Amino acid sequence: MLLVQDSMSREVVTLTPETTAAEALKLCRERGIRHLPVMQDDRLVGMVSDRDLRSATPALGDPARAAALEEIVVSGVMSWEVATAHPEDPIEMAANAMRERGIGSLPVVENGRLVGIITSSDVMEALVRLVGAHEPGSRIEVSMPDRPGSLAEVAALFRDADVNVVSALAGPSTGDDRRVAVFRAATIDPAPVVRLLEEAGYPVLWPPGG
Amino acid sequence: MSGKSALVHDRGLEEYGFGDDHPFNPVRIRMTLELCEAAGLLDGYEFTATEPATEEDLLTVHSLNYVRRVQQASAGGGGLEDLAHYGIGTADNPAVPGVHEAGARVVGAVLGACRMVMSGGADHAMCVSGGLHHALRSKASGFCFYNDAGVAIARMKQEHPGIRVAYVDTDAHHGDGVQWMFYDDPEVLTVSMHESGRYLFPGTGGVEERGRGNGLGYSVNVPLEPFTDDASWLECFDEVVPEALRSFGPDIILSQNGCDGHRLDPLTHLAATTRIYEEIPRRVHGLAHELCGGRWIATGGGGYDIQRVVPRAWTALWAVVSHKELPEKVPEAWLERWSPKSPIALPRLMRDDPADYPAGPRAPEIKERNRRAVEEVRRSVLPLIQPR
């Protein structure tokens, strides 16, 4: 679960280094995509984004634009040093790689072969599924001490309230020896479990005044 | 504006509930109808009784597997390990004996109300037991086993091909079940105004849920910020609902009047007063006369402050449906009967005093955020709605 291969697109539109900027931008527009791997002899040699292409060509309305679009080829504007992901990488690794480099996508490569592409939109989709936001549920935020067993004790209270947990995320320490856990619970009425949590000494940050 | 009104009810409908320790308690229906009576609003009216929904009715929107599971659980059938998969037997949706029959009665009542209005037997009809909008095709959810509005709309579509139905849901929770049942259907416009799903059950109902395929644009969602008050709520309603309905041109309007957006409601975080539960029905009533010859069915829905809020909110609803004046004071006879049974002091006035509900410190910010949601709806959803 939560691997790059679970979220990536497998059908990838690719270019060659000789593709013109005009053709590449047309593909972006037609297919509604922003990131294109560049291939030479079945080998990934670079990546180009619609932004790379736009910033390399004269602005819209500039009389020189049409000619420049035909003249400029992808090899002149693409990034050659390409960060890639493996299909079995955890998705958070791919997300972190994109974040650190300030890029919006990673080509996915297995045994030297391009097998997919993962973009920031795919990561967001995975986040939505991870927190269970597509299933009916209520969000409950609980503060708990940063020590072994906290999560188990909190989870046991959901069991005691006979409430199924759609998803559970325990965040990093908040700096005061506590962690915040966010539960999505399959109930329209979180009040009973909120009461159990408060009585057991776990402050509930949301919903208010349980 | 006038028209003939019907109140669809019988005592059997008060059996849909899950016991005194459960928030969904049908005593709220009894308290409401007795308040209507004490206020003189039932003079000249009789309850209209209806037949329970048949299995075929339920199967218009529910799967056979699911209906079978509800029937088995309802008959006390143990050993069904997959009930949880169907949402049955949880704290929200306990497998109480007879829940199939009780649920089918609620569906039958709303279906009967719709048929009565479609056949001209009444211009408006109210059934406060209805409004179980969370029930999904194959899953019980949020206290709802069978989706009364879903079945009624599906049946009306079969019985009157080409009919256009507008469903307006102002419960504090997103009307997810009804929305998903007609998500790709351009003949059914669903409009839901609710507390944002960022925190509240069921979590859906963002502006970006606009319908799918041919139904794109025919699911309208207005998520409201927690602590939204009357003024902002009504402003959002006025900016979205009349235009959506006018663009659509319904043949009939079905409204879900959950009153759990009230500030006293224990399950949600909105901050409305009884004012909107009078103002919203008035607006829907006006739109029904303007757009579809007055054809309007009003159901209940959520509402979990059963002593102080629900009876007054739905009595105000009936006053609009039946074109009567709401009295100023809660009748003494009703207070005498219900005060001893209520764990909390009952209100003396039919309408909340605004002085008891001052604007919160964040009201301007909340209003602004709600306005942004409304602008997004007006920009990206309403233009997609086409007249027939």
Coordinates of C-alpha atoms in Angstrom, one line a residue:
Chain A
M1 CA 0.0 0.0 0.0
L2 CA 1.1 3.6 -0.6
L3 CA 3.8 2.7 -3.1
V4 CA 4.6 4.7 -6.2
Q5 CA 3.2 2.0 -8.4
D6 CA -0.3 2.3 -6.7
S7 CA -0.6 6.0 -7.7
M8 CA 1.5 6.5 -10.9
S9 CA 0.1 6.8 -14.4
R10 CA 1.3 4.0 -16.6
E11 CA 0.5 5.6 -19.9
V12 CA 3.3 8.1 -20.5
V13 CA 3.5 10.6 -23.3
T14 CA 7.2 11.0 -24.2
L15 CA 9.2 13.2 -26.5
T16 CA 12.6 12.9 -28.2
P17 CA 15.4 15.4 -27.9
E18 CA 14.6 16.6 -31.5
T19 CA 10.9 17.3 -30.8
T20 CA 10.1 21.0 -31.5
A21 CA 8.7 23.3 -28.8
A22 CA 5.6 23.8 -30.9
E23 CA 4.9 20.1 -31.0
A24 CA 5.7 19.6 -27.3
L25 CA 3.4 22.4 -26.2
K26 CA 0.6 21.1 -28.4
L27 CA 0.9 17.7 -26.7
C28 CA 0.7 19.4 -23.3
R29 CA -2.4 21.2 -24.3
E30 CA -4.2 18.3 -26.0
R31 CA -3.4 15.7 -23.3
G32 CA -3.8 18.1 -20.3
I33 CA -0.3 17.3 -19.0
R34 CA 2.6 19.4 -17.8
H35 CA 5.6 17.0 -17.5
L36 CA 7.1 15.0 -20.4
P37 CA 9.9 12.5 -20.2
V38 CA 12.4 12.7 -23.1
M39 CA 13.5 9.4 -24.6
Q40 CA 16.4 8.4 -26.9
D41 CA 16.7 4.8 -28.0
D42 CA 14.3 3.6 -25.3
R43 CA 16.5 5.3 -22.7
L44 CA 15.3 8.2 -20.5
V45 CA 17.6 11.1 -21.1
G46 CA 15.7 14.1 -19.7
M47 CA 12.5 15.7 -18.5
V48 CA 10.8 18.8 -19.9
S49 CA 7.9 20.7 -18.4
D50 CA 5.5 23.1 -20.1
R51 CA 7.1 25.8 -18.0
D52 CA 10.5 25.1 -19.4
L53 CA 9.1 25.3 -22.9
R54 CA 7.2 28.5 -22.3
S55 CA 10.1 30.4 -20.6
A56 CA 12.4 29.4 -23.5
T57 CA 10.1 30.9 -26.2
P58 CA 9.0 34.5 -26.9
A59 CA 5.8 35.5 -25.1
L60 CA 2.3 35.1 -26.6
G61 CA 1.7 38.0 -29.1
D62 CA 5.4 38.4 -29.9
P63 CA 5.7 38.3 -33.7
A64 CA 8.9 36.1 -33.4
R65 CA 7.0 33.5 -31.4
A66 CA 5.8 31.2 -34.2
A67 CA 9.2 30.9 -35.8
A68 CA 10.9 30.3 -32.5
L69 CA 8.5 27.6 -31.5
E70 CA 9.4 25.7 -34.7
E71 CA 13.1 26.3 -34.2
I72 CA 13.6 25.4 -30.6
V73 CA 14.0 21.7 -29.9
V74 CA 13.5 19.9 -26.6
S75 CA 17.2 19.0 -26.1
G76 CA 17.9 22.8 -25.7
V77 CA 15.5 23.4 -22.8
M78 CA 15.1 20.0 -21.0
S79 CA 16.8 19.0 -17.7
W80 CA 19.4 16.4 -18.3
E81 CA 20.0 15.4 -14.7
V82 CA 16.8 13.6 -14.0
A83 CA 15.6 12.4 -10.6
T84 CA 13.6 9.2 -10.9
A85 CA 11.5 7.0 -8.7
H86 CA 11.2 3.2 -8.6
P87 CA 7.7 1.6 -8.7
E88 CA 8.2 0.0 -5.3
D89 CA 9.4 3.2 -3.6
P90 CA 7.0 4.4 -0.8
I91 CA 5.0 7.3 -2.1
E92 CA 6.4 9.6 0.7
M93 CA 9.9 9.1 -0.7
A94 CA 8.7 10.3 -4.1
A95 CA 6.8 13.2 -2.5
N96 CA 9.9 14.2 -0.6
A97 CA 12.1 14.1 -3.7
M98 CA 9.7 16.3 -5.5
R99 CA 9.5 18.7 -2.6
E100 CA 13.2 19.0 -2.1
R101 CA 13.9 19.6 -5.8
G102 CA 10.9 21.9 -6.2
I103 CA 9.6 19.8 -9.1
G104 CA 6.1 18.5 -10.0
S105 CA 6.8 15.0 -11.2
L106 CA 9.1 12.0 -11.3
P107 CA 9.5 9.5 -14.1
V108 CA 9.3 6.0 -12.8
V109 CA 12.0 3.7 -13.9
E110 CA 12.4 -0.1 -13.4
N111 CA 15.5 -2.0 -14.8
G112 CA 16.4 1.0 -16.9
R113 CA 12.9 1.1 -18.5
L114 CA 10.4 3.9 -18.2
V115 CA 7.3 2.3 -16.7
G116 CA 5.3 5.4 -15.5
I117 CA 5.2 8.9 -14.2
I118 CA 4.1 10.2 -10.8
T119 CA 3.0 13.8 -10.3
S120 CA 2.1 16.0 -7.4
S121 CA -1.6 15.5 -8.3
D122 CA -1.1 11.7 -7.9
V123 CA 0.4 12.3 -4.4
M124 CA -2.6 14.5 -3.4
E125 CA -5.0 11.8 -4.6
A126 CA -3.1 9.3 -2.5
L127 CA -3.3 11.6 0.5
V128 CA -7.1 11.8 0.1
R129 CA -7.4 8.0 0.0
L130 CA -4.9 7.7 2.9
V131 CA -7.0 9.8 5.3
G132 CA -10.1 8.0 4.1
A133 CA -11.8 11.2 2.9
H134 CA -13.8 9.3 0.3
E135 CA -15.6 7.2 2.9
P136 CA -18.3 8.6 5.2
G137 CA -16.7 9.6 8.5
S138 CA -16.1 12.2 11.2
R139 CA -12.6 13.8 11.9
I140 CA -11.4 13.5 15.4
E141 CA -8.1 15.1 16.6
V142 CA -6.6 13.8 19.8
S143 CA -3.5 15.0 21.7
M144 CA -1.6 12.2 23.4
P145 CA 1.7 11.8 25.3
D146 CA 4.7 10.9 23.2
R147 CA 5.3 7.5 24.7
P148 CA 4.9 3.8 23.8
G149 CA 1.3 2.6 24.0
S150 CA -0.4 6.0 23.6
L151 CA -1.8 5.2 20.2
A152 CA -2.9 1.7 21.4
E153 CA -4.8 3.1 24.4
V154 CA -6.5 5.8 22.3
A155 CA -7.4 3.2 19.6
A156 CA -8.9 0.9 22.3
L157 CA -11.3 3.7 23.3
F158 CA -12.7 3.7 19.7
R159 CA -13.2 0.0 20.1
D160 CA -15.0 0.6 23.4
A161 CA -17.3 3.0 21.7
D162 CA -18.0 0.4 19.0
V163 CA -16.8 2.8 16.3
N164 CA -14.9 1.7 13.3
V165 CA -11.8 3.6 12.4
V166 CA -11.5 4.5 8.7
S167 CA -8.0 5.8 9.0
A168 CA -5.6 6.9 11.7
L169 CA -2.6 9.2 11.4
A170 CA -0.2 9.9 14.3
G171 CA 1.7 13.1 13.6
P172 CA 5.2 14.0 14.6
S173 CA 5.9 15.2 18.1
T174 CA 4.6 18.7 18.7
G175 CA 7.6 19.7 20.7
D176 CA 6.0 19.3 24.2
D177 CA 6.4 15.6 24.5
R178 CA 3.0 15.1 22.8
R179 CA 1.8 13.9 19.5
V180 CA -1.5 14.7 17.7
A181 CA -3.4 11.8 16.2
V182 CA -6.1 12.3 13.6
F183 CA -8.7 9.7 13.2
R184 CA -11.4 9.3 10.7
A185 CA -14.2 7.5 12.4
A186 CA -17.2 5.8 10.7
T187 CA -19.8 7.6 12.8
I188 CA -22.1 10.6 12.5
D189 CA -22.0 10.9 16.3
P190 CA -18.4 11.2 17.7
A191 CA -19.7 12.5 21.1
P192 CA -19.5 9.1 22.9
V193 CA -15.9 8.4 21.8
V194 CA -14.9 12.0 22.5
R195 CA -16.3 11.6 26.0
L196 CA -14.3 8.4 26.6
L197 CA -11.1 10.1 25.3
E198 CA -11.5 13.1 27.5
E199 CA -12.3 10.9 30.6
A200 CA -9.2 8.9 29.9
G201 CA -7.1 12.1 29.9
Y202 CA -6.6 12.5 26.2
P203 CA -7.5 16.1 25.2
V204 CA -9.7 16.2 22.1
L205 CA -8.7 19.1 19.8
W206 CA -11.6 18.6 17.4
P207 CA -14.6 18.4 17.7
P208 CA -15.0 21.2 20.3
G209 CA -16.8 20.7 23.6
G210 CA -17.5 17.0 23.3
Chain B
M1 CA -49.7 31.8 -2.4
S2 CA -52.0 29.0 -1.4
G3 CA -52.6 25.3 -2.2
K4 CA -53.9 22.2 -0.6
S5 CA -51.6 20.6 2.0
A6 CA -51.2 17.1 3.4
L7 CA -49.5 15.8 6.5
V8 CA -48.4 12.3 5.9
H9 CA -48.0 10.3 9.1
D10 CA -49.1 7.3 11.1
R11 CA -47.9 5.9 14.4
G12 CA -46.0 3.2 12.7
L13 CA -43.6 5.8 11.5
E14 CA -42.5 6.5 15.1
E15 CA -41.0 3.0 15.3
Y16 CA -38.0 4.0 13.2
G17 CA -35.5 4.6 16.0
F18 CA -32.7 2.9 17.9
G19 CA -33.6 3.1 21.6
D20 CA -33.4 5.8 24.2
D21 CA -29.6 5.9 24.5
H22 CA -29.3 6.6 20.8
P23 CA -29.4 10.1 19.4
F24 CA -31.9 9.3 16.7
N25 CA -35.0 9.1 18.8
P26 CA -38.5 9.1 17.2
V27 CA -39.9 10.9 20.3
R28 CA -39.0 14.0 18.4
I29 CA -41.7 13.2 15.8
R30 CA -44.3 12.8 18.6
M31 CA -43.2 16.0 20.3
T32 CA -43.4 17.8 16.9
L33 CA -46.8 16.6 16.0
E34 CA -48.2 17.3 19.4
L35 CA -46.8 20.8 19.3
C36 CA -48.4 21.4 15.9
E37 CA -51.7 20.2 17.4
A38 CA -51.4 22.3 20.5
A39 CA -50.7 25.3 18.4
G40 CA -53.9 24.8 16.5
L41 CA -52.1 24.0 13.3
L42 CA -53.7 20.7 12.7
D43 CA -57.3 22.0 12.9
G44 CA -59.1 20.8 9.8
Y45 CA -56.3 18.3 9.0
E46 CA -56.1 14.5 9.3
F47 CA -53.0 12.5 9.0
T48 CA -52.7 10.8 5.7
A49 CA -51.5 7.2 6.1
T50 CA -49.5 5.4 3.5
E51 CA -48.4 1.8 2.6
P52 CA -44.9 0.7 3.4
A53 CA -42.5 0.6 0.5
T54 CA -42.3 -2.7 -1.3
E55 CA -39.1 -4.6 -1.9
E56 CA -39.3 -3.5 -5.6
D57 CA -39.5 0.1 -4.4
L58 CA -36.4 -0.3 -2.3
L59 CA -34.5 -2.0 -5.1
T60 CA -34.8 1.1 -7.3
V61 CA -31.8 2.5 -5.4
H62 CA -30.6 -0.2 -3.1
S63 CA -28.8 -3.5 -4.0
L64 CA -30.6 -6.8 -3.5
N65 CA -27.7 -8.1 -1.3
Y66 CA -28.0 -5.1 1.0
V67 CA -31.8 -5.3 1.3
R68 CA -31.5 -9.0 2.2
R69 CA -28.9 -8.2 4.9
V70 CA -31.2 -5.6 6.4
Q71 CA -34.1 -8.0 6.3
Q72 CA -32.0 -10.8 8.0
A73 CA -30.6 -8.4 10.6
S74 CA -34.1 -7.0 11.2
A75 CA -35.5 -10.5 11.8
G76 CA -32.8 -11.1 14.4
G77 CA -30.7 -13.3 12.1
G78 CA -27.4 -13.8 13.9
G79 CA -24.1 -15.1 12.6
L80 CA -24.0 -12.7 9.7
E81 CA -20.3 -11.9 9.6
D82 CA -20.4 -9.5 6.7
L83 CA -23.0 -7.1 8.3
A84 CA -20.3 -4.6 9.2
H85 CA -19.4 -4.4 5.5
Y86 CA -23.0 -3.2 4.9
G87 CA -22.8 -0.7 7.8
I88 CA -25.2 -2.7 9.8
G89 CA -24.8 -3.3 13.6
T90 CA -22.5 -0.4 14.3
A91 CA -23.1 2.1 17.1
D92 CA -24.6 4.5 14.4
N93 CA -26.8 1.9 12.8
P94 CA -27.7 -0.8 15.3
A95 CA -29.4 -3.9 14.0
V96 CA -32.6 -3.4 16.0
P97 CA -35.4 -5.9 15.5
G98 CA -37.9 -4.6 12.9
V99 CA -35.6 -2.1 11.4
H100 CA -36.4 -3.3 7.9
E101 CA -40.1 -2.8 8.3
A102 CA -39.7 0.5 10.1
G103 CA -37.4 1.8 7.4
A104 CA -39.7 0.6 4.6
R105 CA -42.6 2.5 6.3
V106 CA -40.6 5.7 6.2
V107 CA -39.8 5.2 2.5
G108 CA -43.4 4.4 1.8
A109 CA -44.5 7.6 3.5
V110 CA -42.3 9.8 1.5
L111 CA -43.1 8.0 -1.7
G112 CA -46.8 8.3 -0.9
A113 CA -46.4 12.0 -0.2
C114 CA -44.7 12.4 -3.6
R115 CA -47.4 10.4 -5.4
M116 CA -50.1 12.4 -3.8
V117 CA -48.5 15.7 -5.0
M118 CA -47.8 14.3 -8.5
S119 CA -51.4 13.2 -8.9
G120 CA -52.8 16.5 -7.7
G121 CA -54.2 15.1 -4.5
A122 CA -52.3 17.9 -2.7
D123 CA -50.1 20.8 -3.7
H124 CA -47.7 20.4 -0.7
A125 CA -47.1 17.5 1.6
M126 CA -44.9 17.1 4.7
C127 CA -43.5 13.9 6.2
V128 CA -41.2 14.7 9.1
S129 CA -40.2 11.0 9.5
G130 CA -38.5 11.2 6.1
G131 CA -35.1 12.6 5.3
L132 CA -32.8 9.6 5.8
H133 CA -30.3 11.0 3.3
H134 CA -27.2 9.1 4.2
A135 CA -28.4 5.6 3.3
L136 CA -26.2 4.4 0.4
R137 CA -26.9 1.9 -2.3
S138 CA -25.4 -1.0 -0.3
K139 CA -24.7 0.5 3.1
A140 CA -26.4 1.8 6.1
S141 CA -24.8 5.1 7.2
G142 CA -25.4 7.9 9.7
F143 CA -28.6 6.4 11.2
C144 CA -30.1 5.8 7.8
F145 CA -31.0 2.3 6.5
Y146 CA -33.2 3.1 3.4
N147 CA -33.0 6.3 1.4
D148 CA -36.6 7.6 1.3
A149 CA -35.8 10.5 -1.0
G150 CA -33.8 8.3 -3.3
V151 CA -36.6 5.8 -3.7
A152 CA -39.2 8.4 -4.1
I153 CA -37.3 10.3 -6.8
A154 CA -36.4 7.0 -8.7
R155 CA -40.1 5.9 -8.6
M156 CA -41.3 9.3 -9.8
K157 CA -38.9 9.2 -12.7
Q158 CA -40.3 5.7 -13.6
E159 CA -43.9 6.8 -13.3
H160 CA -43.5 10.1 -15.0
P161 CA -40.8 9.7 -17.7
G162 CA -39.0 13.0 -18.4
I163 CA -39.9 14.5 -15.0
R164 CA -37.3 16.9 -13.5
V165 CA -36.9 16.7 -9.8
A166 CA -35.1 19.3 -7.6
Y167 CA -33.8 18.0 -4.2
V168 CA -32.9 20.7 -1.8
D169 CA -31.1 19.5 1.4
T170 CA -30.4 22.0 4.2
D171 CA -29.5 19.4 6.9
A172 CA -26.2 20.2 8.7
H173 CA -24.7 17.0 7.1
H174 CA -24.0 16.6 3.4
G175 CA -26.9 14.8 1.6
D176 CA -24.4 12.3 0.3
G177 CA -26.7 9.3 -0.3
V178 CA -29.1 11.1 -2.5
Q179 CA -26.3 12.9 -4.3
W180 CA -24.5 9.7 -5.2
M181 CA -27.7 8.0 -6.3
F182 CA -28.3 10.6 -9.0
Y183 CA -24.7 11.8 -9.5
D184 CA -24.8 11.3 -13.3
D185 CA -28.5 12.1 -13.8
P186 CA -29.2 15.5 -15.4
E187 CA -33.0 15.1 -14.6
V188 CA -32.3 15.2 -10.8
L189 CA -30.8 18.4 -9.4
T190 CA -29.4 17.9 -5.9
V191 CA -28.5 20.9 -3.9
S192 CA -27.0 20.4 -0.5
M193 CA -26.0 23.1 2.0
H194 CA -24.2 21.7 5.0
E195 CA -21.3 22.1 7.5
S196 CA -18.0 21.6 5.7
G197 CA -16.9 18.0 5.5
R198 CA -13.4 19.0 6.5
Y199 CA -14.4 17.9 10.0
L200 CA -18.0 16.8 10.0
F201 CA -19.5 13.5 8.9
P202 CA -19.8 12.3 6.2
G203 CA -16.8 14.3 5.0
T204 CA -18.0 14.9 1.4
G205 CA -19.9 17.7 -0.2
G206 CA -17.1 20.0 -1.4
V207 CA -17.9 22.5 -4.2
E208 CA -15.9 20.3 -6.6
E209 CA -18.5 17.5 -6.3
R210 CA -20.5 18.7 -9.3
G211 CA -21.9 15.5 -10.8
R212 CA -20.5 13.3 -13.5
G213 CA -21.0 12.6 -17.2
N214 CA -24.4 13.9 -18.3
G215 CA -25.1 14.9 -14.7
L216 CA -22.1 17.3 -14.6
G217 CA -23.5 20.5 -13.0
Y218 CA -26.5 18.8 -11.5
S219 CA -25.0 18.2 -8.0
V220 CA -24.6 21.5 -6.2
N221 CA -22.8 21.7 -2.9
V222 CA -22.4 24.6 -0.6
P223 CA -20.1 23.7 2.3
L224 CA -20.5 26.2 5.3
E225 CA -17.9 27.0 7.8
P226 CA -18.3 25.7 11.4
F227 CA -20.2 28.3 13.5
T228 CA -22.0 29.8 10.5
D229 CA -25.0 31.9 11.7
D230 CA -28.4 32.7 10.3
A231 CA -27.4 35.8 8.3
S232 CA -24.5 34.1 6.5
W233 CA -26.5 30.9 5.9
L234 CA -29.5 32.7 4.4
E235 CA -27.2 34.9 2.3
C236 CA -25.6 31.7 0.8
F237 CA -29.0 30.2 0.2
D238 CA -30.2 33.3 -1.6
E239 CA -27.1 33.4 -3.8
V240 CA -27.3 29.8 -4.9
V241 CA -30.6 28.0 -4.6
P242 CA -33.1 30.3 -6.4
E243 CA -30.7 30.6 -9.4
A244 CA -30.0 26.9 -9.5
L245 CA -33.6 26.0 -9.4
R246 CA -34.6 28.6 -12.0
S247 CA -32.0 27.5 -14.4
F248 CA -33.1 23.9 -13.9
G249 CA -36.9 24.3 -14.1
P250 CA -38.1 21.5 -11.9
D251 CA -41.5 19.8 -12.1
I252 CA -41.4 19.1 -8.4
I253 CA -39.3 20.1 -5.4
L254 CA -38.4 17.6 -2.6
S255 CA -36.8 19.4 0.4
Q256 CA -34.9 17.8 3.3
N257 CA -35.3 19.9 6.4
G258 CA -32.9 18.5 8.9
C259 CA -32.6 21.0 11.7
D260 CA -29.3 20.0 13.2
G261 CA -27.6 23.2 12.0
H262 CA -29.1 24.9 15.1
R263 CA -26.5 26.2 17.6
L264 CA -27.9 23.9 20.3
D265 CA -27.5 20.7 18.2
P266 CA -25.0 18.3 19.9
L267 CA -23.7 16.7 16.7
T268 CA -22.7 19.6 14.6
H269 CA -20.9 23.0 14.9
L270 CA -23.2 25.4 13.0
A271 CA -24.8 28.3 14.8
A272 CA -28.3 28.8 13.3
T273 CA -31.5 29.6 15.2
T274 CA -35.1 28.8 14.5
R275 CA -35.2 31.7 12.1
I276 CA -33.7 29.7 9.2
Y277 CA -36.1 26.9 9.8
E278 CA -38.9 29.3 9.0
E279 CA -37.1 31.3 6.3
I280 CA -35.8 28.4 4.3
P281 CA -39.2 26.7 3.9
R282 CA -40.7 30.0 3.0
R283 CA -38.2 30.4 0.2
V284 CA -38.7 26.8 -1.0
H285 CA -42.4 27.3 -0.9
G286 CA -42.1 30.5 -3.0
L287 CA -39.9 28.7 -5.5
A288 CA -42.4 25.8 -5.8
H289 CA -45.2 28.2 -6.7
E290 CA -42.9 30.2 -9.1
L291 CA -41.5 27.2 -10.9
C292 CA -43.6 24.1 -10.6
G293 CA -47.2 24.8 -9.8
G294 CA -46.6 24.6 -6.0
R295 CA -45.6 20.9 -6.1
W296 CA -43.5 20.5 -3.0
I297 CA -42.8 17.7 -0.5
A298 CA -41.0 18.5 2.7
T299 CA -39.3 15.9 4.8
G300 CA -37.5 16.0 8.1
G301 CA -34.0 14.8 8.6
G302 CA -31.3 15.3 11.3
G303 CA -32.0 17.1 14.5
Y304 CA -30.6 15.9 17.8
D305 CA -31.7 18.6 20.3
I306 CA -35.0 16.8 20.4
Q307 CA -36.5 18.9 23.2
R308 CA -35.6 22.5 22.4
V309 CA -35.1 22.6 18.6
V310 CA -36.7 19.8 16.6
P311 CA -40.4 20.3 17.7
R312 CA -40.3 24.1 17.1
A313 CA -38.3 23.8 13.8
W314 CA -40.7 21.3 12.2
T315 CA -43.8 23.0 13.6
A316 CA -42.5 26.1 11.8
L317 CA -42.1 24.0 8.7
W318 CA -45.7 22.7 8.9
A319 CA -46.9 26.3 9.4
V320 CA -45.3 27.2 6.0
V321 CA -46.5 24.0 4.3
S322 CA -50.1 24.6 5.5
H323 CA -50.1 28.4 5.1
K324 CA -50.8 29.1 8.7
E325 CA -49.5 31.6 11.2
L326 CA -47.0 30.4 13.8
P327 CA -48.1 31.5 17.2
E328 CA -45.7 33.5 19.3
K329 CA -45.7 31.4 22.4
V330 CA -45.2 27.7 22.9
P331 CA -48.7 26.5 24.1
E332 CA -49.0 25.8 27.8
A333 CA -50.6 22.5 27.3
W334 CA -47.6 21.1 25.4
L335 CA -45.2 22.5 28.0
E336 CA -47.2 20.8 30.8
R337 CA -47.2 17.5 29.0
W338 CA -43.5 17.4 28.0
S339 CA -41.7 19.4 30.7
P340 CA -41.8 16.5 33.2
K341 CA -40.3 14.2 30.5
S342 CA -37.6 16.6 29.4
P343 CA -34.1 16.6 31.1
I344 CA -33.7 20.3 30.1
A345 CA -36.0 23.4 30.4
L346 CA -38.2 23.7 27.3
P347 CA -38.4 27.1 25.5
R348 CA -41.4 29.3 26.0
L349 CA -41.3 31.0 22.7
M350 CA -41.8 29.5 19.3
R351 CA -39.0 31.6 17.8
D352 CA -35.5 32.0 19.3
D353 CA -34.8 35.4 20.7
P354 CA -31.8 36.8 18.7
A355 CA -30.5 38.4 21.9
D356 CA -29.8 34.9 23.1
Y357 CA -27.6 34.2 20.0
P358 CA -25.1 37.1 19.7
A359 CA -22.7 37.0 16.7
G360 CA -19.5 35.2 17.5
P361 CA -16.1 36.9 17.3
R362 CA -15.3 35.2 14.1
A363 CA -18.6 35.9 12.3
P364 CA -17.1 38.3 9.7
E365 CA -14.4 35.9 8.8
I366 CA -16.9 33.0 8.6
K367 CA -19.2 35.0 6.4
E368 CA -16.3 35.9 4.1
R369 CA -15.2 32.3 3.7
N370 CA -18.8 31.2 3.0
R371 CA -19.0 33.9 0.4
R372 CA -15.9 32.5 -1.3
A373 CA -17.5 29.0 -1.5
V374 CA -20.7 30.6 -2.9
E375 CA -18.7 32.5 -5.6
E376 CA -17.0 29.2 -6.6
V377 CA -20.4 27.5 -6.9
R378 CA -21.7 30.4 -9.0
R379 CA -18.7 30.4 -11.2
S380 CA -18.0 26.7 -11.7
V381 CA -21.3 24.8 -11.1
L382 CA -24.4 26.9 -11.8
P383 CA -23.5 27.8 -15.4
L384 CA -23.5 24.1 -16.2
I385 CA -27.2 23.7 -15.4
Q386 CA -29.4 23.7 -18.6
P387 CA -33.1 24.2 -18.9
R388 CA -34.8 21.3 -20.5

